[in-house]
CSV table of C-alpha atoms in Angstrom, one decimal:
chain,number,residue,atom,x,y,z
A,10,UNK,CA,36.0,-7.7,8.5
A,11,UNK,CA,32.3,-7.0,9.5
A,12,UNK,CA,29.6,-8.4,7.5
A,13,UNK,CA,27.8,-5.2,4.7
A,14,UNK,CA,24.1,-5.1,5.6
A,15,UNK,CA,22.2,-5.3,2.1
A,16,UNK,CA,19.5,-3.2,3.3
A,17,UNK,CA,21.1,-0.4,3.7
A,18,UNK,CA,20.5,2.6,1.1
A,19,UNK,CA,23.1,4.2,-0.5
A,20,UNK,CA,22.3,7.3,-2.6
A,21,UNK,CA,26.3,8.2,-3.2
A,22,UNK,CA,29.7,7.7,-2.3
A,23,UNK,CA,31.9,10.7,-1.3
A,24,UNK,CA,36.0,10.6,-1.1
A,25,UNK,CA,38.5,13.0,0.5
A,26,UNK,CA,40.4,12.6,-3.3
A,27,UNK,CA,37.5,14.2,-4.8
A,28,UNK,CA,37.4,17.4,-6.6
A,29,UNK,CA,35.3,20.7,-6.0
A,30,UNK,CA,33.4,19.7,-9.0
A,31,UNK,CA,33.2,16.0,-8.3
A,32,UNK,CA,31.7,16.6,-4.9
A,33,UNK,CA,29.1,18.8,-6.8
A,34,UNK,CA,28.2,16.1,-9.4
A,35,UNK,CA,28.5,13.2,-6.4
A,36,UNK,CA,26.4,15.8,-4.4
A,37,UNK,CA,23.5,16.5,-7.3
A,38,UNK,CA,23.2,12.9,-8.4
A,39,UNK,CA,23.2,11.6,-5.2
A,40,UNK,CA,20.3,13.7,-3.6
A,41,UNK,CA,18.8,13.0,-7.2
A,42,UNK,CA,18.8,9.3,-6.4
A,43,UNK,CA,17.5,10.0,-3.3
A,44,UNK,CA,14.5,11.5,-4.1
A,45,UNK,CA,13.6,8.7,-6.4
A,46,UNK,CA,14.0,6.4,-4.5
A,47,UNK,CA,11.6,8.1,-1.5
A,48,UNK,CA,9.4,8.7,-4.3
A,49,UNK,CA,9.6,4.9,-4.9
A,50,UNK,CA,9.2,3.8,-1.3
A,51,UNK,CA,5.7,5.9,-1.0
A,52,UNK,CA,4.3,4.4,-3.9
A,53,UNK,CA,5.2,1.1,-3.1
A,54,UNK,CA,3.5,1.6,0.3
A,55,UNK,CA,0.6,3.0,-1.5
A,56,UNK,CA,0.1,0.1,-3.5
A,57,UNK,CA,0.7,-2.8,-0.9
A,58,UNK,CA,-1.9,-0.5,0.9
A,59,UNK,CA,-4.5,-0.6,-2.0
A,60,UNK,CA,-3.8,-4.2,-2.0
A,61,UNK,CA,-4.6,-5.1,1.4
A,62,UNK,CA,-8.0,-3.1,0.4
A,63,UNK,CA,-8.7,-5.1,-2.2
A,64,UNK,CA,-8.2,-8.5,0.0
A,65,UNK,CA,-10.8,-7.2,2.8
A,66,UNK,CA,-13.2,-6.1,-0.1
A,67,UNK,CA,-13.1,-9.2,-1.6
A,68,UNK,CA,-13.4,-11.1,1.6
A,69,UNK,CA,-16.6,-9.3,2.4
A,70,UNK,CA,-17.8,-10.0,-1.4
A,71,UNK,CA,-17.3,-13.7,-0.9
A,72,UNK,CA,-19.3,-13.6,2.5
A,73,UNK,CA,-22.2,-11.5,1.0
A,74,UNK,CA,-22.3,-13.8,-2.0
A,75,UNK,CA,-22.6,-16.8,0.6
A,76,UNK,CA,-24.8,-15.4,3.3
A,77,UNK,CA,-27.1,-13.7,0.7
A,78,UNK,CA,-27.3,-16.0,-2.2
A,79,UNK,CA,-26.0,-13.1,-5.0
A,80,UNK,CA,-23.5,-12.8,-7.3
A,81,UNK,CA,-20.2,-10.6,-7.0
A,82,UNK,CA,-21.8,-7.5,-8.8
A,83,UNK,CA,-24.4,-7.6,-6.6
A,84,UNK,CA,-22.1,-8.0,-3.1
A,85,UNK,CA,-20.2,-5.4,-4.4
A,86,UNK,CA,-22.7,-2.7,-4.9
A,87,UNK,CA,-24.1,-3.8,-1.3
A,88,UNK,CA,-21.1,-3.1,0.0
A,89,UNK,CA,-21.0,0.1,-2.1
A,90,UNK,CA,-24.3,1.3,-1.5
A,91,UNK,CA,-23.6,0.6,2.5
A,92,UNK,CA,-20.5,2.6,2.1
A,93,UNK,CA,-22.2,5.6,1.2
A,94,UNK,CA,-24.9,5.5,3.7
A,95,UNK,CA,-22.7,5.0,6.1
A,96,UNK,CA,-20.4,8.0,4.8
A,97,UNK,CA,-17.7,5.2,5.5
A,98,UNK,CA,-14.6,4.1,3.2
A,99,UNK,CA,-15.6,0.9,1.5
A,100,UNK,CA,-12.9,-0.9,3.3
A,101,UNK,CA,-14.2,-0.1,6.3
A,102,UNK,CA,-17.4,-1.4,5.7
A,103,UNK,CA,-15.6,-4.5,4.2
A,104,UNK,CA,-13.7,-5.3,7.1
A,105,UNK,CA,-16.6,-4.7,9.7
A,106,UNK,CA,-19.0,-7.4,7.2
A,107,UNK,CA,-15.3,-10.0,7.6
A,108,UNK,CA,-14.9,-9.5,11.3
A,109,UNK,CA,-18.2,-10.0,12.3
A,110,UNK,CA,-18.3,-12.9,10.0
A,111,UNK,CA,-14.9,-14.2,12.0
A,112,UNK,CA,-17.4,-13.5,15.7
A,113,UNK,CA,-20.3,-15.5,14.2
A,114,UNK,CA,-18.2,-18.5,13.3
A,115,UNK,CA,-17.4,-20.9,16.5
C-alpha cells in the first residue's frame, strides 16, 4: 500500500453507492468547503505578507534609531514622511534604508 500524502486537500468524498440526492449534498458541501478553505489560504497569505512588512519596517526603524540617534516614533515618521515624498509604499522605503544598511557594513 502507498504512503497518503497529508498535504493533500480534500473538500469531499464521492461514491458509486451514492444516491441522486447524496451526490447533491456531497456536491454542495463539498464546493462549500472549498471555498472556505481558498478563502482561508488568501488570508493567510495576506497576513504572512503583512508580516514580512512589518519585519523590514522595523529593521529600518532600528537602523534609523542607531544611525540617527532618535527614538522609534521618530524613525517611524521618517520613514513615513519619506514614504510619501517618495510616493513609495513604506516597505519599500524600509527595505531600500535595510539594504543599503547591509552594502555599507563590511
Amino acid at each position: 500500500m502507498e504512503a497518503c500524502e497529508t498535504e493533500v486537500p480534500v473538500d469531499g468524498l464521492l461514491s458509486p453507492s451514492m444516491t441522486a440526492s447524496e451526490l447533491h449534498w456531497a456536491l454542495h458541501f463539498s464546493a462549500r468547503h472549498f471555498f472556505e478553505r481558498q478563502t482561508w489560504q488568501n488570508e493567510r497569505a495576506q497576513l504572512v505578507s503583512r508580516l514580512e512588512e512589518r519585519k523590514w519596517i522595523d529593521m529600518a526603524k532600528s537602523i534609523l534609531c542607531d544611525v540617527n540617534k532618535v527614538s522609534e516614533a521618530e524613525a517611524y515618521d521618517m520613514l513615513r514622511k519619506r514614504a510619501m515624498n517618495e510616493r513609495k509604499r513604506m516597505v519599500d522605503v524600509a527595505t531600500s534604508v535595510v539594504k543599503a544598511h547591509q552594502q555599507l557594513k563590511f
